Short mmCIF file of C-alpha atoms in Angstrom, two decimals:
data_model
loop_
_atom_site.label_atom_id
_atom_site.label_comp_id
_atom_site.label_asym_id
_atom_site.label_seq_id
_atom_site.Cartn_x
_atom_site.Cartn_y
_atom_site.Cartn_z
CA MET A 1 98.23 140.77 104.05
CA GLU A 2 95.89 142.43 101.29
CA PRO A 3 92.93 140.10 100.11
CA VAL A 4 93.14 138.24 96.84
CA SER A 5 91.03 139.21 94.06
CA ALA A 6 88.82 137.24 91.92
CA GLY A 7 90.58 137.49 89.05
CA HIS A 8 94.04 136.45 90.21
CA VAL A 9 95.01 132.76 90.42
CA GLY A 10 98.39 132.43 91.12
CA PRO A 11 101.74 132.90 89.22
CA SER A 12 101.27 133.18 85.55
CA GLN A 13 101.17 130.00 83.02
CA ALA A 14 104.78 131.02 81.54
CA THR A 15 106.30 130.85 85.18
CA ARG A 16 104.66 127.43 85.89
CA ARG A 17 106.03 126.24 82.41
CA LYS A 18 109.20 126.97 83.36
CA ARG A 19 109.12 125.76 86.57
CA THR A 20 107.98 122.24 85.37
CA LEU A 21 110.31 122.08 82.58
CA LYS A 22 112.98 122.60 85.15
CA TYR A 23 111.83 120.17 87.14
CA LEU A 24 111.79 117.64 84.19
CA HIS A 25 115.34 118.81 83.08
CA ARG A 26 116.80 117.96 86.79
CA VAL A 27 115.12 114.49 86.78
CA SER A 28 116.18 113.51 83.38
CA THR A 29 119.70 114.32 84.00
CA ALA A 30 119.91 112.93 87.76
CA THR A 31 118.64 109.45 87.20
CA MET A 32 120.04 108.18 83.78
CA ALA A 33 123.39 108.64 81.97
CA ASN A 34 122.57 110.28 78.28
CA GLY A 35 124.82 111.64 76.02
CA LYS A 36 127.01 110.43 72.90
CA TYR A 37 128.84 107.93 74.91
CA ALA A 38 126.83 106.72 77.50
CA ALA A 39 125.66 103.25 75.87
CA ARG A 40 128.21 101.24 77.56
CA LYS A 41 126.70 102.47 81.04
CA LEU A 42 123.27 101.97 80.13
CA LYS A 43 123.72 98.79 78.75
CA LYS A 44 125.80 97.75 82.26
CA ASP A 45 122.67 99.51 84.21
CA ARG A 46 119.89 97.58 82.28
CA GLN A 47 121.74 94.22 82.75
CA GLN A 48 122.11 94.91 86.74
CA HIS A 49 118.31 95.73 87.42
CA ARG A 50 116.81 92.80 85.34
CA TRP A 51 118.25 90.62 88.41
CA SER A 52 115.45 92.55 90.54
CA ASP A 53 112.81 91.11 88.61
CA SER A 54 111.87 87.87 90.11
CA ASP A 55 110.84 85.90 87.06
CA TYR A 56 114.31 86.82 85.07
CA ALA A 57 116.41 85.63 88.23
CA ARG A 58 114.84 82.34 88.92
CA ARG A 59 115.08 81.63 85.06
CA GLU A 60 118.65 82.41 84.77
CA ARG A 61 119.34 80.41 87.69
CA GLY A 62 117.50 77.69 86.38
CA LEU A 63 115.41 77.32 89.61
CA GLY A 64 112.48 75.76 87.75
CA GLN A 65 113.99 73.00 86.07
CA LYS A 66 115.94 71.98 89.63
CA SER A 67 112.61 71.82 91.69
CA ASP A 68 110.47 70.41 89.06
CA PRO A 69 109.72 66.49 89.85
CA LEU A 70 109.11 65.64 86.37
CA GLU A 71 112.59 67.60 85.24
CA GLY A 72 111.11 69.43 82.29
CA ALA A 73 109.37 66.60 80.95
CA PRO A 74 105.62 66.77 80.19
CA GLN A 75 104.60 63.57 81.59
CA GLY A 76 105.73 61.29 84.16
CA ARG A 77 105.41 57.68 85.46
CA GLY A 78 105.06 56.75 89.10
CA ILE A 79 103.34 54.02 91.36
CA VAL A 80 100.81 54.80 93.79
CA LEU A 81 101.80 55.17 97.43
CA GLU A 82 98.64 55.86 99.21
CA LYS A 83 95.16 57.74 98.25
CA VAL A 84 94.54 61.22 100.25
CA GLY A 85 91.83 63.42 100.40
CA ILE A 86 92.74 67.04 100.29
CA GLU A 87 90.30 69.49 101.68
CA ALA A 88 89.57 72.67 99.32
CA LYS A 89 90.39 76.03 99.85
CA GLN A 90 88.04 78.64 101.12
CA PRO A 91 85.14 79.35 100.33
CA ASN A 92 84.91 75.87 99.17
CA SER A 93 84.10 72.92 101.11
CA ALA A 94 84.97 69.40 99.46
CA ILE A 95 87.43 66.86 99.99
CA ARG A 96 89.19 66.40 96.86
CA LYS A 97 90.29 62.98 96.06
CA CYS A 98 94.01 62.41 95.52
CA VAL A 99 96.86 60.12 95.31
CA ARG A 100 100.51 60.13 96.46
CA VAL A 101 102.85 58.92 93.58
CA GLN A 102 106.30 58.07 93.54
CA LEU A 103 108.05 58.50 90.41
CA ILE A 104 110.34 56.02 88.89
CA LYS A 105 112.82 58.31 87.00
CA ASN A 106 114.06 60.03 90.14
CA GLY A 107 112.18 58.50 93.31
CA LYS A 108 110.50 62.11 94.13
CA GLN A 109 107.08 62.11 95.64
CA VAL A 110 104.08 64.37 94.51
CA THR A 111 100.29 64.57 95.02
CA ALA A 112 98.22 64.01 91.99
CA PHE A 113 94.48 64.89 91.67
CA CYS A 114 92.37 62.16 90.40
CA PRO A 115 89.57 64.03 87.85
CA GLY A 116 86.34 62.70 87.05
CA ASP A 117 83.36 61.36 89.19
CA GLY A 118 84.22 58.36 91.06
CA ALA A 119 87.65 58.14 89.68
CA ILE A 120 89.73 57.47 92.82
CA SER A 121 87.72 53.90 92.76
CA PHE A 122 89.70 52.95 89.73
CA ILE A 123 93.09 53.75 91.33
CA ASP A 124 94.35 51.16 94.24
CA GLU A 125 97.86 51.39 95.58
CA HIS A 126 101.03 49.86 94.11
CA ASP A 127 99.25 50.78 90.37
CA GLU A 128 101.47 52.55 87.69
CA VAL A 129 99.74 56.00 86.74
CA THR A 130 100.82 58.64 84.28
CA ILE A 131 100.53 62.05 85.49
CA ALA A 132 100.90 65.66 83.99
CA GLY A 133 100.58 69.13 85.19
CA ILE A 134 97.18 70.23 86.33
CA GLY A 135 97.14 73.28 84.48
CA GLY A 136 97.64 76.39 86.67
CA ALA A 137 99.44 79.64 85.76
CA LYS A 138 103.33 79.39 85.46
CA GLY A 139 102.65 75.18 86.27
CA ARG A 140 101.52 75.73 89.90
CA ALA A 141 98.48 74.62 91.38
CA MET A 142 94.79 75.30 90.03
CA GLY A 143 91.66 76.54 91.69
CA ASP A 144 91.07 75.15 95.35
CA LEU A 145 93.62 72.75 95.41
CA SER A 146 96.69 74.03 97.16
CA GLY A 147 100.15 72.13 96.90
CA VAL A 148 98.60 69.52 93.99
CA ASN A 149 100.36 70.40 90.92
CA TYR A 150 99.71 67.43 88.98
CA LYS A 151 96.57 65.06 87.74
CA VAL A 152 96.51 61.69 86.99
CA GLU A 153 96.08 60.55 83.17
CA LYS A 154 96.57 56.95 82.97
CA VAL A 155 96.19 53.95 85.12
CA ASN A 156 98.03 50.87 84.35
CA GLY A 157 98.32 52.13 80.54
CA VAL A 158 94.55 53.03 80.43
CA SER A 159 93.25 56.48 79.89
CA MET A 160 91.43 57.85 83.37
CA ILE A 161 88.81 59.50 81.05
CA GLU A 162 87.95 56.16 79.33
CA LEU A 163 87.64 54.38 82.75
CA VAL A 164 85.57 57.22 84.51
CA ARG A 165 82.99 56.89 81.51
CA GLY A 166 83.03 53.09 81.37
CA ASN A 167 84.38 52.77 78.00
CA ALA A 168 87.46 50.72 79.17
CA GLU A 169 88.48 48.35 81.96
CA LYS A 170 91.48 48.58 83.82
CA PRO A 171 93.77 45.79 83.29
CA VAL A 172 95.08 43.93 86.70
CA ARG A 173 98.71 43.92 87.47
#
């Protein structure tokens, strides 16, 4: 074996360029139809591969509407069943005050967060509350509250914010 001189680096640029072009040509013809009459196949393949996108598949099958307790509505009314404290996820250490609500429109039960300092004290069992989405990404839970997708907006027709601020009193039912 003869020693490699300092000036010699390897195959020439022309040879390298040829190799890469051959490689590119081989890949493009093997992976996808291309030609004058290939549109039908390209379209069919694209439709087939869209189903591997989970967001597309869920949207087409209507799974968001099927599993949504509010059935697509922005808000819903329900009756408070019980007050619950939910532990925050790590690294936070707190007990978030929530309520279990049974929706009037379909009888489904959901957990709703009570926003505001001391807000839970304004809610009693059997009160009628209006709930809305809590604002997490894609309609899911937000922050350190796992499994809680809704927040309490009104109690017996009075805004939760007004109650917490002391601007209004809760009517007795």
